[in-house]
Coordinates of C-alpha atoms in Angstrom, one line a residue:
M1 CA -23.0 -10.3 -6.8
K2 CA -23.2 -6.3 -7.3
I3 CA -22.8 -4.1 -4.5
E4 CA -26.4 -2.2 -3.9
T5 CA -26.0 1.2 -1.9
D6 CA -28.0 3.6 -0.3
A7 CA -26.5 7.2 0.2
A8 CA -29.3 8.3 2.1
A9 CA -29.0 5.7 5.0
A10 CA -25.3 6.6 5.2
G11 CA -25.6 9.8 5.6
F12 CA -25.0 11.6 2.3
E13 CA -26.9 13.6 -0.1
A14 CA -27.3 11.4 -3.2
A15 CA -27.5 14.1 -5.8
K16 CA -23.6 15.1 -4.8
L17 CA -22.4 11.8 -5.1
T18 CA -23.3 11.8 -8.5
R19 CA -20.4 14.6 -8.9
I20 CA -17.7 11.7 -8.8
G21 CA -18.5 9.6 -11.9
E22 CA -19.6 12.9 -13.8
H23 CA -16.4 14.4 -13.1
L24 CA -14.4 11.1 -13.7
R25 CA -16.2 10.5 -16.9
Q26 CA -15.8 14.0 -17.9
Y27 CA -12.0 15.1 -17.0
Y28 CA -10.7 11.2 -17.3
V29 CA -12.4 8.6 -18.7
D30 CA -14.2 10.2 -21.9
P31 CA -10.6 12.3 -23.0
G32 CA -8.7 8.7 -22.7
K33 CA -6.7 10.1 -19.4
I34 CA -7.0 6.7 -17.9
A35 CA -9.3 3.9 -19.5
G36 CA -11.6 3.0 -16.7
C37 CA -12.1 3.2 -12.6
Q38 CA -14.2 1.8 -9.9
V39 CA -15.3 3.8 -6.6
L40 CA -16.7 2.5 -3.6
V41 CA -17.6 5.1 -0.9
S42 CA -19.0 3.7 2.3
R43 CA -20.6 4.9 5.5
H44 CA -22.1 3.4 8.9
G45 CA -21.2 -0.3 6.6
I46 CA -24.0 1.1 4.7
P47 CA -22.0 1.1 1.0
A48 CA -23.5 4.5 -0.6
Y49 CA -21.8 4.8 -3.8
F50 CA -20.5 2.2 -6.0
E51 CA -19.3 2.6 -9.9
S52 CA -17.6 1.6 -12.8
F53 CA -16.2 3.9 -15.9
G54 CA -14.9 2.7 -18.8
L55 CA -12.8 -0.2 -20.1
M56 CA -11.0 -2.4 -17.4
D57 CA -8.8 -3.5 -20.8
R58 CA -9.1 -1.0 -23.8
E59 CA -7.3 -3.3 -26.2
R60 CA -10.2 -6.2 -26.1
A61 CA -13.1 -3.2 -25.2
K62 CA -14.0 -4.8 -22.2
P63 CA -16.0 -2.7 -19.8
V64 CA -14.9 -2.7 -16.2
Q65 CA -17.5 -5.1 -14.0
H66 CA -18.1 -4.9 -10.5
D67 CA -15.9 -8.1 -9.9
T68 CA -12.8 -6.6 -11.8
L69 CA -9.0 -7.6 -10.6
F70 CA -6.9 -4.7 -10.3
R71 CA -3.0 -4.7 -9.3
I72 CA -3.3 -3.1 -5.8
Y73 CA 0.5 -2.6 -6.0
S74 CA 1.4 -1.0 -2.6
M75 CA -2.0 -1.3 -1.3
S76 CA -0.2 -4.4 -0.7
K77 CA 1.6 -2.8 2.5
P78 CA -1.1 -2.2 4.7
I79 CA -1.9 -5.8 4.4
T80 CA 1.2 -7.2 4.7
S81 CA 1.5 -4.2 8.3
V82 CA -1.4 -6.1 9.7
A83 CA -0.1 -9.3 9.2
L84 CA 2.7 -8.5 11.4
M85 CA 1.0 -6.7 14.1
M86 CA -1.0 -9.7 14.4
L87 CA 2.1 -11.4 15.7
W88 CA 2.7 -8.6 17.7
E89 CA -0.3 -9.1 19.4
E90 CA 0.6 -13.0 20.3
G91 CA 3.8 -11.4 22.2
R92 CA 6.0 -12.5 19.8
F93 CA 8.1 -9.8 18.9
Q94 CA 8.3 -6.0 20.7
L95 CA 8.3 -2.8 18.5
T96 CA 11.9 -2.4 20.0
D97 CA 13.3 -4.8 19.1
P98 CA 16.5 -4.9 16.7
V99 CA 15.4 -6.5 13.2
H100 CA 18.9 -8.7 14.0
R101 CA 17.1 -10.8 16.1
F102 CA 15.8 -12.4 13.3
I103 CA 17.9 -11.2 10.5
P104 CA 20.9 -12.3 12.0
S105 CA 22.8 -10.1 8.8
W106 CA 21.5 -6.9 9.8
R107 CA 23.7 -7.6 13.1
D108 CA 26.5 -5.9 10.7
Q109 CA 24.7 -3.0 9.4
Q110 CA 26.9 0.2 8.2
I111 CA 25.2 4.0 7.8
W112 CA 26.6 5.5 4.5
Q113 CA 28.3 8.7 5.7
E114 CA 29.8 10.3 2.4
G115 CA 31.0 9.2 -1.1
D116 CA 30.4 6.2 -3.3
G117 CA 31.9 3.3 -5.1
D118 CA 35.3 2.4 -3.6
K119 CA 35.1 6.4 -1.3
L120 CA 32.1 4.8 0.4
V121 CA 32.5 5.9 4.0
T122 CA 30.3 4.2 6.5
R123 CA 30.1 4.1 10.5
R124 CA 28.1 2.0 12.9
P125 CA 24.5 3.1 13.8
S126 CA 24.2 4.8 17.2
V127 CA 20.9 3.0 17.2
W128 CA 20.2 -0.1 15.2
P129 CA 17.1 -0.4 13.2
T130 CA 13.8 -2.2 15.3
M131 CA 10.6 -3.4 14.3
Q132 CA 8.9 -0.4 14.9
H133 CA 11.3 1.6 12.4
I134 CA 11.1 -1.3 9.4
L135 CA 7.0 -1.0 9.9
S136 CA 7.1 3.2 9.7
H137 CA 10.0 3.3 6.7
C138 CA 11.9 4.8 9.4
A139 CA 14.7 2.4 9.1
G140 CA 17.1 3.8 6.7
L141 CA 16.2 1.7 3.3
T142 CA 15.9 3.0 0.2
Y143 CA 13.9 1.8 -2.5
G144 CA 17.0 0.8 -4.4
G145 CA 16.8 3.4 -6.9
L146 CA 13.9 2.4 -8.3
L147 CA 11.8 5.5 -7.7
P148 CA 12.4 8.7 -8.5
G149 CA 13.3 11.6 -6.8
L150 CA 15.8 10.4 -4.6
E151 CA 19.3 9.0 -6.2
S152 CA 22.4 7.8 -3.5
P153 CA 25.2 6.4 -3.6
V154 CA 23.4 3.4 -1.0
D155 CA 21.0 2.6 -4.3
S156 CA 24.4 1.6 -6.7
L157 CA 24.7 -1.1 -3.8
Y158 CA 21.5 -2.4 -3.9
Q159 CA 21.7 -3.4 -7.5
S160 CA 25.7 -4.4 -7.5
Q161 CA 24.5 -6.9 -4.8
G162 CA 21.4 -8.1 -6.9
I163 CA 18.4 -7.1 -4.1
A164 CA 15.4 -7.6 -6.4
R165 CA 12.2 -8.5 -5.7
G166 CA 11.7 -11.4 -8.7
D167 CA 11.3 -14.8 -9.0
G168 CA 15.0 -15.4 -9.0
E169 CA 14.9 -15.4 -5.1
T170 CA 13.1 -15.7 -1.9
L171 CA 12.3 -13.7 1.0
M172 CA 14.9 -14.6 3.2
E173 CA 17.3 -14.6 0.9
F174 CA 16.1 -10.7 -0.1
A175 CA 16.3 -10.0 3.4
D176 CA 19.4 -11.5 4.3
K177 CA 21.0 -9.3 1.4
L178 CA 19.4 -6.3 3.0
G179 CA 21.5 -6.5 6.2
R180 CA 25.0 -6.3 3.7
V181 CA 23.9 -2.7 2.2
P182 CA 24.7 0.0 4.1
L183 CA 21.4 2.2 5.1
L184 CA 21.6 5.5 4.2
Y185 CA 20.4 7.5 7.6
E186 CA 20.5 7.0 11.0
P187 CA 17.4 4.7 11.9
G188 CA 14.5 7.1 13.5
Q189 CA 15.9 10.3 12.2
K190 CA 14.4 10.7 9.0
W191 CA 11.6 8.9 6.6
C192 CA 12.2 7.0 3.2
Y193 CA 9.7 4.9 1.1
S194 CA 11.6 2.0 0.9
L195 CA 11.8 -2.2 0.2
A196 CA 11.0 -2.0 4.2
T197 CA 7.3 -3.4 4.1
D198 CA 8.9 -6.6 1.8
V199 CA 11.0 -7.3 4.5
C200 CA 7.8 -7.2 6.7
G201 CA 6.8 -10.2 4.8
A202 CA 10.2 -12.2 5.5
L203 CA 9.7 -11.1 9.1
V204 CA 6.0 -12.6 8.7
E205 CA 7.8 -15.9 7.6
I206 CA 10.7 -16.1 10.2
I207 CA 8.0 -15.0 13.4
S208 CA 5.3 -17.3 12.1
G209 CA 6.9 -20.4 10.7
Q210 CA 4.9 -20.5 7.6
S211 CA 5.1 -18.9 4.1
F212 CA 4.1 -15.2 3.9
E213 CA 1.5 -16.6 1.5
S214 CA -0.4 -19.0 3.4
F215 CA 0.0 -16.3 6.6
L216 CA -2.3 -14.0 4.7
Q217 CA -4.7 -16.7 3.0
E218 CA -5.9 -18.7 6.5
R219 CA -5.0 -15.5 8.6
I220 CA -6.8 -12.3 6.8
F221 CA -7.9 -13.5 3.4
Q222 CA -10.3 -16.2 4.5
P223 CA -11.7 -15.2 7.7
L224 CA -12.6 -11.4 5.8
G225 CA -13.7 -13.3 2.8
M226 CA -11.2 -12.0 0.4
T227 CA -11.4 -14.9 -2.1
D228 CA -10.5 -12.7 -5.2
T229 CA -7.3 -11.5 -3.5
G230 CA -4.0 -12.9 -3.5
F231 CA -0.2 -12.9 -5.6
R232 CA -1.4 -15.1 -8.8
V233 CA -4.2 -14.7 -11.0
S234 CA -5.4 -18.2 -12.0
D235 CA -7.3 -19.4 -15.4
E236 CA -10.6 -18.6 -13.8
Q237 CA -10.4 -15.5 -12.8
L238 CA -8.3 -14.3 -16.4
D239 CA -11.4 -13.0 -18.1
R240 CA -11.8 -10.4 -14.6
F241 CA -8.6 -9.1 -15.0
A242 CA -8.0 -5.9 -15.7
A243 CA -4.7 -4.5 -18.3
C244 CA -2.1 -1.6 -16.5
Y245 CA -1.4 1.1 -18.5
V246 CA 1.3 3.7 -18.2
R247 CA 1.3 7.6 -18.9
S248 CA 3.8 8.4 -21.4
A249 CA 6.0 11.9 -21.4
D250 CA 3.6 12.8 -24.2
K251 CA 0.6 12.1 -22.5
Q252 CA -0.5 9.3 -24.2
L253 CA -2.1 6.2 -22.5
L254 CA -0.3 3.1 -23.4
L255 CA -0.5 -0.6 -22.3
E256 CA 2.5 -1.8 -19.6
D257 CA 0.8 -5.0 -18.8
D258 CA -1.4 -7.1 -20.8
P259 CA -3.7 -9.2 -18.4
E260 CA -2.8 -12.7 -20.6
T261 CA 0.8 -12.5 -20.9
S262 CA 1.4 -10.3 -17.2
H263 CA 4.0 -12.3 -14.4
Y264 CA 0.3 -12.3 -12.7
R265 CA -0.7 -15.0 -14.6
H266 CA 2.8 -17.5 -13.3
K267 CA 3.3 -19.6 -10.3
R268 CA 5.4 -16.9 -7.8
N269 CA 8.0 -18.0 -5.3
F270 CA 8.6 -14.4 -4.0
F271 CA 5.5 -13.1 -2.5
S272 CA 6.3 -9.2 -2.1
G273 CA 4.4 -7.2 0.7
G274 CA 5.4 -4.0 -0.7
G275 CA 3.5 -4.2 -3.9
G276 CA 2.4 -8.2 -4.7
L277 CA -1.1 -8.4 -4.7
V278 CA -4.3 -7.9 -7.0
S279 CA -7.5 -7.8 -5.5
T280 CA -11.4 -6.6 -6.0
T281 CA -13.0 -3.4 -5.0
A282 CA -15.5 -5.7 -2.9
D283 CA -12.5 -8.2 -1.3
Y284 CA -10.6 -4.4 -0.5
A285 CA -13.8 -3.1 1.1
A286 CA -14.0 -6.3 3.4
F287 CA -10.1 -4.8 4.5
C288 CA -11.2 -1.3 4.9
D289 CA -14.6 -2.4 6.9
M290 CA -12.4 -4.5 9.0
L291 CA -10.3 -1.4 10.0
R292 CA -13.0 1.0 10.4
Q293 CA -14.5 -1.1 13.0
G294 CA -11.4 -1.9 14.7
G295 CA -10.3 -4.7 13.9
Q296 CA -13.6 -6.6 13.8
F297 CA -15.0 -8.1 10.9
N298 CA -18.4 -10.2 10.8
G299 CA -18.2 -11.2 14.6
Y300 CA -14.2 -12.1 13.9
Q301 CA -11.7 -10.3 15.9
L302 CA -9.3 -10.1 13.5
L303 CA -6.8 -7.5 15.3
G304 CA -7.5 -5.5 18.8
R305 CA -8.9 -2.3 19.0
R306 CA -5.6 -0.4 20.5
T307 CA -3.3 -2.3 18.2
L308 CA -5.2 -0.4 15.3
E309 CA -5.0 2.7 17.2
L310 CA -1.1 2.2 17.6
M311 CA -0.5 1.4 14.3
T312 CA -2.7 4.4 13.0
A313 CA -0.9 7.1 14.8
N314 CA 2.0 9.1 13.9
H315 CA 5.2 7.4 14.9
L316 CA 7.3 10.2 13.0
K317 CA 9.8 11.6 15.3
G318 CA 8.7 14.4 18.0
G319 CA 5.4 13.8 16.3
Q320 CA 6.9 15.1 12.7
S321 CA 5.3 15.1 9.6
L322 CA 6.5 13.8 6.5
A323 CA 7.0 17.5 5.3
Q324 CA 9.5 17.4 8.0
M325 CA 11.0 13.9 7.9
A326 CA 10.8 12.5 4.3
L327 CA 13.7 11.9 2.1
G328 CA 13.1 11.9 -1.2
A329 CA 10.1 13.3 -3.4
F330 CA 8.2 10.3 -3.9
S331 CA 5.7 8.3 -1.9
E332 CA 2.0 7.6 -2.7
T333 CA 0.5 10.6 -0.2
T334 CA 1.3 14.6 -0.1
N335 CA 4.1 15.1 2.7
Q336 CA 2.4 18.5 4.6
G337 CA 0.0 18.0 7.3
V338 CA 0.2 14.4 6.5
G339 CA 2.4 11.4 9.3
F340 CA 3.1 8.2 9.0
G341 CA 2.0 5.2 11.1
L342 CA 3.1 1.2 11.5
G343 CA 2.0 0.9 7.7
F344 CA -0.6 3.8 6.8
A345 CA -0.3 7.3 6.6
S346 CA -2.9 10.0 8.6
T347 CA -3.9 13.5 7.9
L348 CA -2.6 15.1 11.0
D349 CA -3.7 18.7 10.4
E350 CA -6.5 19.6 7.8
V351 CA -4.9 23.1 7.2
D352 CA -1.6 22.5 7.4
S353 CA -2.7 19.7 4.5
C354 CA -5.3 21.7 3.2
T355 CA -7.8 19.3 2.7
V356 CA -10.4 17.2 5.6
G357 CA -10.5 14.1 6.9
A358 CA -8.2 14.8 10.2
G359 CA -7.8 11.5 11.7
D360 CA -8.1 8.9 8.7
F361 CA -5.6 6.7 7.8
Y362 CA -4.9 5.6 4.1
W363 CA -2.2 4.1 1.6
G364 CA -2.2 4.3 -2.7
G365 CA -0.7 2.1 -5.2
R366 CA 1.7 2.4 -8.2
A367 CA -1.3 2.0 -10.5
S368 CA -3.1 5.1 -8.8
T369 CA -5.6 2.7 -6.5
L370 CA -6.2 4.5 -3.5
F371 CA -8.2 4.2 -0.4
W372 CA -8.8 5.8 3.1
V373 CA -10.5 4.9 5.9
D374 CA -12.2 7.6 8.9
P375 CA -12.9 6.8 12.1
R376 CA -14.4 10.3 12.9
E377 CA -17.0 10.3 10.3
D378 CA -17.1 5.9 10.1
L379 CA -15.7 6.2 6.4
S380 CA -14.0 4.4 4.1
V381 CA -13.2 5.1 0.2
I382 CA -11.5 2.9 -2.1
F383 CA -10.8 4.1 -5.7
M384 CA -9.5 1.4 -8.6
T385 CA -8.2 2.3 -11.5
Q386 CA -4.8 0.9 -13.5
L387 CA -2.7 4.1 -14.4
I388 CA 1.4 4.1 -14.0
P389 CA 2.7 6.4 -12.2
S390 CA 0.6 7.1 -9.1
A391 CA 1.6 10.5 -9.2
S392 CA 0.0 11.3 -12.8
F393 CA -3.3 13.2 -11.1
N394 CA -4.5 14.0 -7.7
F395 CA -7.2 11.5 -7.4
R396 CA -7.4 11.4 -3.7
G397 CA -7.4 15.1 -3.3
Q398 CA -9.9 15.2 -5.8
L399 CA -12.3 12.3 -4.7
K400 CA -11.7 14.1 -1.1
S401 CA -13.4 17.1 -2.1
M402 CA -16.3 15.1 -3.3
V403 CA -16.9 12.6 -1.0
Y404 CA -17.0 15.0 2.4
G405 CA -18.9 17.5 0.1
A406 CA -21.5 14.9 -0.2
L407 CA -22.0 14.6 3.7
K408 CA -25.1 15.4 4.9

């Protein structure tokens, strides 16, 4: 069933919200820069704008539908972070606990100092990576050379150790291998977008005693009614699964992942909390609505209000911004005037970030999907498309201008 909207009841000027569709059609869909997309704007729990544009599968001429399935990639990270913090609420760990309390190989970690290959020089850390560090991308991990903008001697060791998020290993094996690779920096001193959230998925398994996939299904997806969210696309869902595209060096839109042959169609044994989920806009809207309401959804308390406030606060050392702390050029956010908490980025300063929405929290995904929740305006926004890389266009900045500009 398509989401029904009422812009006026949500406190928006309806005519101004229509600019979103005009803008996306004129500048992105019609010129073929993206195949298609979907936008949901909601305030006070009232959907104000929900529209679909273009094609979900260009090769088969299938339009984007209200229930299209999208690869959300790193928008899996906030879900994984919430899962781990649910266990924190049960008293199962403290944020100051060293990760090696649960993953013993991390007790032997070293920190890279200089050199590479046989001339690599390391030392013992003065501070062990903690649960807070792993949740906030401040543990010293990298993405193992998978992202542009950060090339370090440590990355080659990820590759030589066979650290990969493929179906050839389990979450436990993956997390154990990471304990044998030197950290890039002293934990807590820098921020580096990394494989840390996949470690969070492993920690959920270790601490809860059940598989990460089943924990998400039982503790998050079922209570929120997220029936279309998971790590695999079933035969019944295939007709709604979007194709994924990549923007080539010559600015052409090329098919990157065909729905019918996608690895999301196969049974998996590595469940990536950092980027493995598919979902629909309606499903992710339920997750955002829970966040907007301080952890509550339809009378069910998934997460405590104060826990969520802790997660969305800035955990970077000394209250610094990503512009001061981040290593490498890649992230799912701009760095100026932006902080980072336990699974979410947040706008610290509107002037510094050159945007509105101070106090919001958010993240995005590899295929240019994005969301944000603004507690001050009681607002959430979701944008779905399937374009790699996510840095191709500044969809977040453009949508923010139009959404906040339409508020009464």
